[in-house]
Coordinates of N, CA and C in Angstrom, one line a residue:
Chain A
E1 N -11.6 17.7 128.2 CA -10.6 16.6 128.1 C -9.2 17.1 128.1
A2 N -8.4 16.5 129.0 CA -7.0 16.9 129.1 C -6.2 16.4 127.9
Q3 N -5.6 17.4 127.2 CA -4.9 17.0 126.0 C -3.8 17.9 125.5
V4 N -3.0 17.4 124.6 CA -2.0 18.2 124.0 C -2.3 18.2 122.5
T5 N -2.5 19.3 121.9 CA -2.8 19.4 120.4 C -1.7 20.0 119.6
Q6 N -1.6 19.5 118.4 CA -0.5 20.0 117.5 C -1.2 20.2 116.1
N7 N -0.7 21.3 115.5 CA -1.2 21.6 114.1 C 0.0 22.2 113.3
P8 N 0.1 21.8 112.0 CA -0.8 20.8 111.4 C -0.3 19.3 111.7
R9 N -1.1 18.4 111.4 CA -0.7 17.0 111.6 C 0.2 16.5 110.5
Y10 N 0.0 17.0 109.3 CA 0.9 16.6 108.2 C 1.2 17.9 107.4
L11 N 2.5 17.9 107.0 CA 3.0 19.1 106.3 C 4.0 18.7 105.3
I12 N 3.8 19.1 104.0 CA 4.9 18.9 103.0 C 5.3 20.3 102.6
T13 N 6.6 20.6 102.6 CA 7.0 21.9 102.3 C 8.3 21.8 101.4
V14 N 8.8 22.9 101.1 CA 10.1 22.9 100.3 C 11.2 23.6 101.1
T15 N 12.4 23.3 100.7 CA 13.6 23.8 101.4 C 13.6 25.3 101.4
G16 N 13.8 25.8 102.7 CA 13.9 27.2 102.9 C 12.7 28.0 103.2
K17 N 11.5 27.4 103.1 CA 10.3 28.1 103.4 C 9.9 27.9 104.8
K18 N 10.0 29.1 105.5 CA 9.7 29.1 107.0 C 8.4 28.5 107.3
L19 N 8.4 27.7 108.4 CA 7.1 27.2 108.9 C 7.1 27.1 110.4
T20 N 5.9 27.0 110.9 CA 5.6 26.9 112.4 C 4.7 25.8 112.6
V21 N 5.1 25.0 113.6 CA 4.2 23.9 114.1 C 3.7 24.3 115.5
T22 N 2.4 24.4 115.6 CA 1.9 24.9 116.9 C 1.6 23.7 117.9
C23 N 1.7 24.0 119.2 CA 1.5 23.0 120.2 C 0.8 23.8 121.3
S24 N -0.3 23.1 121.8 CA -1.1 23.7 122.9 C -1.5 22.7 123.9
Q25 N -1.5 23.0 125.2 CA -2.0 22.0 126.2 C -2.9 22.7 127.1
N26 N -3.9 22.0 127.7 CA -4.9 22.6 128.5 C -4.8 22.0 130.0
M27 N -3.6 21.6 130.4 CA -3.5 21.0 131.7 C -2.7 21.9 132.7
N28 N -2.5 23.1 132.3 CA -1.8 24.0 133.1 C -0.4 23.6 133.5
H29 N 0.2 22.8 132.5 CA 1.6 22.3 132.7 C 2.6 23.4 132.5
E30 N 3.6 23.5 133.3 CA 4.7 24.5 133.1 C 5.7 23.9 132.2
Y31 N 6.0 22.6 132.2 CA 7.0 22.0 131.4 C 6.5 21.6 130.0
M32 N 7.1 22.0 129.0 CA 6.8 21.6 127.6 C 8.0 21.3 126.8
S33 N 7.9 20.4 125.9 CA 9.1 19.9 125.2 C 8.7 19.5 123.7
W34 N 9.7 19.6 122.8 CA 9.6 19.2 121.5 C 10.6 18.0 121.2
Y35 N 10.1 17.0 120.6 CA 10.9 15.9 120.2 C 10.8 15.6 118.7
R36 N 11.8 15.0 118.1 CA 11.7 14.5 116.8 C 11.9 13.0 116.9
Q37 N 11.2 12.2 116.0 CA 11.3 10.8 116.1 C 11.7 10.3 114.7
D38 N 12.9 9.6 114.6 CA 13.4 9.1 113.4 C 13.6 7.6 113.6
P39 N 13.4 6.8 112.5 CA 13.6 5.3 112.7 C 15.0 4.9 113.3
G40 N 14.9 4.1 114.3 CA 16.1 3.6 114.9 C 16.8 4.5 115.9
L41 N 16.3 5.8 116.0 CA 16.9 6.8 116.9 C 16.0 7.1 118.0
G42 N 14.8 6.7 118.0 CA 13.9 7.0 119.2 C 13.5 8.4 119.2
L43 N 13.2 8.9 120.4 CA 12.7 10.3 120.5 C 13.9 11.1 121.0
R44 N 14.2 12.2 120.2 CA 15.3 13.0 120.6 C 14.8 14.4 120.8
Q45 N 15.2 15.0 122.0 CA 14.6 16.3 122.4 C 15.3 17.4 121.6
I46 N 14.4 18.3 121.2 CA 14.9 19.5 120.4 C 15.1 20.7 121.3
Y47 N 14.0 21.1 121.9 CA 14.0 22.2 122.9 C 13.0 21.8 124.0
Y48 N 13.2 22.5 125.2 CA 12.2 22.3 126.2 C 12.1 23.7 126.9
S49 N 11.0 23.8 127.7 CA 10.7 25.0 128.4 C 10.1 24.6 129.8
M50 N 10.8 25.2 130.8 CA 10.3 25.0 132.2 C 9.2 25.9 132.6
N51 N 9.0 27.0 131.9 CA 8.0 28.0 132.2 C 7.9 29.1 131.1
V52 N 7.0 30.0 131.3 CA 6.9 31.1 130.3 C 8.2 31.8 130.3
E53 N 8.6 32.1 129.0 CA 9.9 32.9 128.8 C 11.1 32.1 129.2
V54 N 11.0 30.8 129.5 CA 12.2 30.0 129.9 C 12.3 28.9 129.0
T55 N 13.3 28.9 128.1 CA 13.5 27.8 127.1 C 15.0 27.4 127.2
D56 N 15.2 26.1 126.8 CA 16.6 25.6 126.7 C 16.7 24.6 125.7
K57 N 18.0 24.4 125.2 CA 18.2 23.5 124.1 C 18.2 22.1 124.6
G58 N 17.7 21.2 123.8 CA 17.7 19.8 124.0 C 19.0 19.2 123.4
D59 N 18.8 18.0 122.8 CA 20.0 17.3 122.2 C 20.2 17.6 120.8
V60 N 19.1 18.0 120.1 CA 19.3 18.3 118.6 C 18.6 19.6 118.3
P61 N 19.1 20.8 118.8 CA 18.4 22.1 118.6 C 18.7 22.8 117.2
E62 N 19.8 22.3 116.5 CA 20.2 23.1 115.3 C 19.1 23.1 114.3
G63 N 18.8 24.3 113.8 CA 17.8 24.5 112.7 C 16.4 24.8 113.3
Y64 N 16.3 24.8 114.6 CA 15.0 25.0 115.2 C 15.0 26.2 116.1
K65 N 13.8 26.8 116.3 CA 13.6 27.9 117.3 C 12.3 27.6 118.0
V66 N 12.2 28.1 119.2 CA 10.9 28.0 119.9 C 10.7 29.3 120.7
S67 N 9.4 29.4 121.1 CA 9.1 30.6 122.0 C 8.1 30.1 123.0
R68 N 8.1 30.7 124.1 CA 7.1 30.4 125.2 C 6.5 31.7 125.8
K69 N 5.6 32.3 125.1 CA 5.0 33.5 125.6 C 3.8 33.3 126.5
E70 N 3.2 32.2 126.3 CA 2.0 31.8 127.2 C 2.3 30.4 127.7
K71 N 1.7 30.1 128.9 CA 1.9 28.8 129.5 C 1.4 27.7 128.6
R72 N 0.3 27.9 127.9 CA -0.4 26.8 127.2 C 0.3 26.5 125.8
N73 N 1.0 27.5 125.2 CA 1.5 27.3 123.9 C 3.0 27.2 123.8
F74 N 3.5 26.4 122.9 CA 4.9 26.2 122.7 C 5.2 25.9 121.2
P75 N 5.2 26.9 120.4 CA 5.4 26.7 118.9 C 6.8 26.3 118.6
L76 N 6.9 25.5 117.6 CA 8.2 25.1 117.0 C 8.4 25.8 115.7
I77 N 9.5 26.5 115.5 CA 9.7 27.3 114.3 C 10.9 26.7 113.5
L78 N 10.7 26.5 112.2 CA 11.8 26.1 111.3 C 12.0 27.3 110.4
E79 N 13.1 28.1 110.6 CA 13.3 29.3 109.8 C 13.6 29.0 108.4
S80 N 14.4 28.0 108.1 CA 14.8 27.6 106.8 C 14.9 26.1 106.7
P81 N 13.8 25.4 106.6 CA 13.8 24.0 106.7 C 14.7 23.3 105.6
S82 N 15.3 22.2 106.0 CA 16.1 21.4 105.0 C 15.6 20.0 105.0
P83 N 16.0 19.2 104.0 CA 15.5 17.9 103.9 C 15.8 17.0 105.1
N84 N 16.9 17.3 105.8 CA 17.3 16.4 107.0 C 16.4 16.7 108.2
Q85 N 15.5 17.7 108.0 CA 14.5 17.9 109.1 C 13.2 17.2 108.8
T86 N 13.2 16.4 107.8 CA 12.0 15.5 107.5 C 11.9 14.5 108.6
S87 N 10.8 14.5 109.3 CA 10.7 13.7 110.5 C 9.3 13.7 111.1
L88 N 9.1 13.0 112.1 CA 7.8 13.0 112.9 C 8.1 13.8 114.2
Y89 N 7.3 14.8 114.4 CA 7.6 15.7 115.6 C 6.5 15.5 116.6
F90 N 6.9 15.5 117.9 CA 6.0 15.4 119.0 C 6.2 16.5 120.0
C91 N 5.1 17.1 120.4 CA 5.1 18.0 121.5 C 4.7 17.3 122.7
A92 N 5.2 17.6 123.9 CA 4.8 17.0 125.1 C 4.8 18.0 126.3
S93 N 4.0 17.7 127.3 CA 3.9 18.6 128.4 C 3.9 17.8 129.7
S94 N 4.3 18.4 130.8 CA 4.2 17.7 132.1 C 4.2 18.8 133.2
L95 N 4.0 18.4 134.4 CA 4.2 19.3 135.5 C 5.7 19.6 135.7
S96 N 6.0 20.6 136.3 CA 7.4 21.0 136.6 C 7.7 20.9 138.0
P97 N 9.0 20.9 138.4 CA 9.4 20.9 139.8 C 8.6 22.0 140.7
Q98 N 8.5 23.1 140.1 CA 7.8 24.2 140.8 C 6.3 23.9 141.0
Q99 N 5.8 23.0 140.2 CA 4.4 22.6 140.4 C 4.3 21.4 141.3
G100 N 5.4 21.0 141.9 CA 5.3 20.0 143.0 C 5.4 18.6 142.4
W101 N 5.9 18.4 141.2 CA 5.9 17.0 140.7 C 7.0 16.2 141.5
T102 N 6.7 14.9 141.7 CA 7.7 14.0 142.1 C 8.2 13.1 141.0
Y103 N 7.4 13.1 139.9 CA 7.9 12.5 138.7 C 7.2 13.2 137.5
N104 N 7.9 13.2 136.4 CA 7.3 14.0 135.3 C 6.8 13.1 134.2
E105 N 5.6 12.6 134.4 CA 4.9 11.9 133.4 C 4.6 12.9 132.3
Q106 N 5.0 12.6 131.1 CA 4.8 13.5 130.0 C 3.6 13.0 129.1
F107 N 2.8 14.0 128.7 CA 1.7 13.8 127.9 C 2.0 14.3 126.5
F108 N 1.9 13.4 125.5 CA 2.3 13.7 124.2 C 1.2 14.1 123.3
G109 N 1.5 15.0 122.4 CA 0.5 15.4 121.3 C 0.5 14.3 120.3
P110 N -0.4 14.4 119.3 CA -0.6 13.3 118.3 C 0.5 13.2 117.3
G111 N 1.3 14.2 117.2 CA 2.5 14.2 116.2 C 2.2 15.0 115.0
T112 N 3.3 15.5 114.4 CA 3.2 16.2 113.1 C 4.2 15.6 112.2
R113 N 3.8 15.1 111.1 CA 4.7 14.4 110.1 C 5.1 15.5 109.1
L114 N 6.4 15.9 109.1 CA 6.9 16.9 108.2 C 7.8 16.3 107.2
T115 N 7.5 16.7 105.9 CA 8.4 16.3 104.8 C 8.9 17.6 104.2
V116 N 10.2 17.7 104.1 CA 10.9 18.9 103.4 C 11.5 18.4 102.1
L117 N 11.0 18.9 101.0 CA 11.5 18.5 99.7 C 12.7 19.4 99.2
Chain B
Q1 N 23.2 11.3 128.0 CA 23.6 10.2 127.1 C 22.5 9.2 126.9
Q2 N 22.2 8.9 125.6 CA 21.1 8.0 125.3 C 21.2 6.6 125.9
P3 N 20.2 6.1 126.6 CA 20.3 4.8 127.1 C 20.2 3.7 126.0
V4 N 20.7 2.5 126.3 CA 20.7 1.4 125.4 C 19.6 0.5 125.7
Q5 N 18.8 0.1 124.7 CA 17.7 -0.9 124.9 C 18.0 -2.2 124.2
S6 N 17.6 -3.3 124.8 CA 17.7 -4.6 124.2 C 16.5 -5.4 124.6
P7 N 16.0 -6.3 123.7 CA 16.5 -6.4 122.3 C 15.9 -5.2 121.4
Q8 N 16.3 -5.1 120.2 CA 15.8 -4.1 119.3 C 14.4 -4.4 118.9
A9 N 14.2 -5.7 118.7 CA 12.8 -6.2 118.3 C 12.6 -7.6 118.8
V10 N 11.3 -7.9 119.1 CA 10.9 -9.2 119.6 C 9.5 -9.5 119.1
I11 N 9.4 -10.8 118.7 CA 8.1 -11.3 118.3 C 7.6 -12.4 119.3
L12 N 6.4 -12.2 119.8 CA 5.9 -13.2 120.7 C 4.5 -13.7 120.2
R13 N 4.2 -14.9 120.7 CA 2.9 -15.4 120.5 C 2.1 -15.0 121.8
E14 N 0.8 -14.9 121.6 CA -0.1 -14.5 122.7 C 0.2 -15.5 123.9
G15 N 0.2 -14.9 125.1 CA 0.4 -15.7 126.3 C 1.9 -15.8 126.7
E16 N 2.8 -15.5 125.8 CA 4.2 -15.6 126.1 C 4.7 -14.4 126.9
D17 N 5.8 -14.6 127.5 CA 6.4 -13.5 128.3 C 7.6 -12.8 127.6
A18 N 7.9 -11.6 127.9 CA 9.0 -10.9 127.4 C 9.7 -10.0 128.4
V19 N 10.9 -9.7 128.2 CA 11.7 -8.8 129.0 C 12.4 -7.8 128.1
I20 N 12.3 -6.5 128.4 CA 13.0 -5.5 127.7 C 13.9 -4.8 128.6
N21 N 15.2 -4.7 128.2 CA 16.1 -4.1 129.1 C 16.6 -2.7 128.7
C22 N 16.9 -1.9 129.7 CA 17.4 -0.5 129.4 C 18.6 -0.2 130.3
S23 N 19.6 0.2 129.8 CA 20.8 0.5 130.6 C 21.5 1.8 130.2
S24 N 22.2 2.4 131.2 CA 22.8 3.7 131.0 C 24.2 3.6 131.6
S25 N 25.1 4.5 131.0 CA 26.4 4.5 131.6 C 26.5 5.6 132.7
K26 N 25.4 6.3 133.0 CA 25.4 7.3 133.9 C 24.6 6.9 135.2
A27 N 24.9 7.5 136.3 CA 24.1 7.3 137.5 C 22.7 7.9 137.3
L28 N 21.7 7.1 137.6 CA 20.3 7.5 137.2 C 19.5 8.0 138.4
Y29 N 18.7 9.0 138.2 CA 17.7 9.4 139.2 C 16.4 8.7 139.0
S30 N 16.0 8.5 137.7 CA 14.7 7.8 137.5 C 14.7 7.1 136.1
V31 N 13.9 6.2 135.9 CA 13.7 5.5 134.7 C 12.2 5.6 134.3
H32 N 11.9 5.9 133.1 CA 10.5 6.1 132.6 C 10.2 5.1 131.5
W33 N 9.1 4.5 131.5 CA 8.7 3.6 130.4 C 7.4 4.1 129.7
Y34 N 7.5 4.1 128.3 CA 6.4 4.5 127.5 C 6.2 3.5 126.4
R35 N 5.0 3.4 126.0 CA 4.6 2.5 124.9 C 4.0 3.3 123.7
Q36 N 4.4 3.1 122.5 CA 3.9 3.8 121.4 C 3.3 2.8 120.4
K37 N 2.0 2.8 120.2 CA 1.4 2.0 119.1 C 1.6 2.6 117.8
H38 N 1.5 1.8 116.8 CA 1.8 2.3 115.4 C 0.9 3.5 115.0
G39 N 1.5 4.6 114.6 CA 0.7 5.7 114.2 C 0.2 6.6 115.3
E40 N 0.6 6.3 116.6 CA 0.0 7.0 117.7 C 1.2 7.7 118.5
A41 N 0.8 8.5 119.4 CA 1.8 9.1 120.3 C 2.2 8.2 121.4
P42 N 3.4 8.4 121.9 CA 3.8 7.6 123.1 C 2.9 7.8 124.3
V43 N 2.7 6.8 125.1 CA 1.8 6.8 126.2 C 2.6 6.4 127.5
F44 N 2.5 7.1 128.5 CA 3.3 6.8 129.8 C 2.8 5.5 130.4
L45 N 3.7 4.6 130.7 CA 3.4 3.4 131.4 C 3.7 3.5 132.9
M46 N 4.9 3.8 133.2 CA 5.3 3.9 134.6 C 6.7 4.6 134.8
I47 N 7.0 5.0 136.0 CA 8.2 5.6 136.3 C 8.8 4.9 137.6
L48 N 10.1 4.7 137.6 CA 10.7 4.1 138.8 C 11.7 5.1 139.3
L49 N 11.6 5.4 140.6 CA 12.4 6.5 141.2 C 13.5 6.0 142.1
K50 N 13.4 4.8 142.7 CA 14.3 4.3 143.7 C 14.9 3.0 143.2
G51 N 16.2 2.9 143.6 CA 16.8 1.6 143.3 C 16.1 0.4 143.8
G52 N 15.8 -0.6 143.0 CA 15.1 -1.8 143.5 C 13.6 -1.7 143.4
E53 N 13.2 -0.5 143.1 CA 11.7 -0.3 143.0 C 11.1 -1.1 141.9
Q54 N 10.0 -1.6 142.1 CA 9.2 -2.3 141.1 C 7.8 -1.7 141.0
K55 N 7.4 -1.5 139.8 CA 6.0 -1.0 139.6 C 5.3 -1.9 138.7
G56 N 4.0 -1.8 138.8 CA 3.1 -2.7 137.9 C 2.1 -1.9 137.2
H57 N 1.7 -2.4 136.1 CA 0.7 -1.8 135.3 C 0.0 -2.9 134.5
E58 N -1.2 -3.3 134.9 CA -1.9 -4.5 134.3 C -0.9 -5.6 134.5
K59 N -0.6 -6.3 133.4 CA 0.4 -7.4 133.5 C 1.8 -7.0 133.1
I60 N 2.0 -5.7 133.2 CA 3.3 -5.2 132.8 C 4.0 -4.6 134.1
S61 N 5.1 -5.0 134.4 CA 5.8 -4.5 135.5 C 7.3 -4.1 135.2
A62 N 7.9 -3.4 136.1 CA 9.3 -3.0 135.8 C 10.1 -3.0 137.1
S63 N 11.4 -3.1 136.9 CA 12.3 -3.0 138.1 C 13.4 -2.1 137.7
F64 N 14.1 -1.6 138.8 CA 15.1 -0.6 138.6 C 16.3 -1.0 139.5
N65 N 17.4 -1.3 138.9 CA 18.6 -1.6 139.6 C 19.5 -0.4 139.6
E66 N 19.5 0.4 140.6 CA 20.3 1.6 140.6 C 21.8 1.4 140.5
K67 N 22.3 0.3 141.2 CA 23.7 0.1 141.2 C 24.2 -0.3 139.8
K68 N 23.4 -1.1 139.1 CA 23.8 -1.5 137.7 C 23.3 -0.5 136.7
Q69 N 22.6 0.6 137.1 CA 22.2 1.6 136.2 C 21.3 1.0 135.1
Q70 N 20.4 0.2 135.4 CA 19.6 -0.4 134.4 C 18.2 -0.7 134.9
S71 N 17.3 -0.9 134.0 CA 15.9 -1.2 134.3 C 15.4 -2.3 133.4
S72 N 14.5 -3.0 133.8 CA 13.9 -4.1 133.0 C 12.4 -3.9 133.0
L73 N 11.7 -4.1 131.9 CA 10.3 -4.1 131.7 C 9.8 -5.5 131.5
Y74 N 8.9 -6.0 132.3 CA 8.4 -7.4 132.2 C 7.0 -7.4 131.6
L75 N 6.8 -8.1 130.6 CA 5.4 -8.3 130.0 C 5.1 -9.8 130.2
T76 N 4.1 -10.0 131.0 CA 3.7 -11.4 131.2 C 2.4 -11.7 130.5
A77 N 2.3 -13.0 130.1 CA 1.0 -13.4 129.4 C 0.6 -12.4 128.4
S78 N 1.5 -12.1 127.4 CA 1.3 -11.0 126.5 C -0.1 -11.2 125.7
Q79 N -0.6 -10.0 125.4 CA -1.9 -9.9 124.7 C -1.6 -9.2 123.4
L80 N -2.5 -9.3 122.4 CA -2.3 -8.7 121.1 C -2.1 -7.2 121.3
S81 N -2.8 -6.6 122.3 CA -2.8 -5.2 122.5 C -1.5 -4.7 123.1
Y82 N -0.6 -5.6 123.4 CA 0.7 -5.1 123.9 C 1.7 -4.8 122.7
S83 N 1.3 -5.1 121.5 CA 2.2 -4.8 120.4 C 2.4 -3.3 120.3
G84 N 3.6 -2.9 120.0 CA 4.0 -1.5 119.8 C 5.5 -1.4 120.1
T85 N 5.9 -0.2 120.2 CA 7.3 0.1 120.5 C 7.4 0.6 121.9
Y86 N 8.3 0.1 122.6 CA 8.5 0.4 124.0 C 9.8 1.3 124.2
F87 N 9.7 2.4 124.8 CA 10.8 3.3 125.0 C 11.1 3.4 126.5
C88 N 12.4 3.4 126.8 CA 12.7 3.8 128.2 C 13.3 5.2 128.1
G89 N 13.1 5.9 129.1 CA 13.7 7.2 129.2 C 14.4 7.3 130.6
T90 N 15.6 7.9 130.6 CA 16.3 7.9 131.8 C 16.6 9.4 132.1
A91 N 16.6 9.7 133.4 CA 17.0 11.0 133.9 C 18.2 10.8 134.8
E92 N 19.3 11.5 134.5 CA 20.5 11.3 135.3 C 20.4 12.1 136.6
K93 N 21.2 11.7 137.6 CA 21.2 12.3 138.9 C 21.6 13.8 138.8
T94 N 22.5 14.1 137.8 CA 23.0 15.5 137.7 C 22.0 16.4 137.0
S95 N 21.0 15.8 136.3 CA 20.0 16.6 135.6 C 18.7 15.9 135.6
Y96 N 18.1 15.8 136.8 CA 17.0 14.9 137.0 C 15.7 15.4 136.3
D97 N 15.7 16.6 135.8 CA 14.5 17.1 135.1 C 14.5 16.8 133.6
K98 N 15.6 16.2 133.1 CA 15.8 16.0 131.7 C 15.7 14.5 131.4
V99 N 14.8 14.1 130.7 CA 14.6 12.7 130.3 C 15.1 12.4 128.9
I100 N 16.0 11.5 128.8 CA 16.6 11.1 127.5 C 16.0 9.7 127.1
F101 N 15.5 9.6 125.9 CA 14.8 8.4 125.5 C 15.8 7.5 124.8
G102 N 15.6 6.2 125.0 CA 16.3 5.2 124.2 C 15.8 5.0 122.8
P103 N 16.4 4.2 122.0 CA 16.0 4.0 120.6 C 14.7 3.2 120.4
G104 N 14.2 2.5 121.5 CA 13.0 1.8 121.4 C 13.2 0.3 121.1
T105 N 12.2 -0.5 121.6 CA 12.2 -1.9 121.3 C 10.8 -2.2 120.7
S106 N 10.8 -2.8 119.5 CA 9.6 -3.1 118.8 C 9.1 -4.5 119.3
L107 N 7.9 -4.5 119.8 CA 7.3 -5.7 120.3 C 6.1 -6.1 119.4
S108 N 6.1 -7.3 118.9 CA 4.9 -7.7 118.1 C 4.4 -9.0 118.7
V109 N 3.1 -9.0 119.0 CA 2.4 -10.1 119.6 C 1.5 -10.7 118.5
I110 N 1.7 -12.0 118.2 CA 0.9 -12.6 117.1 C 0.0 -13.7 117.7
P111 N -1.1 -14.0 117.1 CA -2.0 -15.0 117.6 C -1.4 -16.4 117.7

């Protein structure tokens, strides 16, 4: 089954304790992205990656890091989480221009609800 | 730049129609529509690439007015299953591979 998986689905942590949220897709997509969703603000892009070893900042990258060492995985790293990073996080993937897309329908993972105390 | 969506929220009775609007201050390459049901991930509905293009998905269709830099999503004869939050995403002509999502429109269909 084609899917995007995220782990963990729920996480409660404390300020300053480093954490990683994993994201994996099995559709051979080159494009992957992280979003955070907050009430009234919609989906805001944190980072995206057009291919392995190619990453770029989205609209709200402060306080986050990503890496793309393999095509299927795109982990999100919070080196020193703060309460304002409490949010619902989504990973998404799609074909990239190099893969011949004419439109980039994004497939979203189930989400990770993060609470930073 | 984040697109603007209107209305913020709408409540419909089954069988009624609704229109959700999405507008941008930038010249657009494409408009994307997603629906997110409560507690779930957003799901792709459709994309519009050309000015004037209309697409359909079940009883949900959309139009794209390139000149006005806006798109509208039409839900006809609404069903309970249409409830959820609808997001438009816009890609600007200068950065067509980057989709920016609007704040969403909450749609509730009641019996």
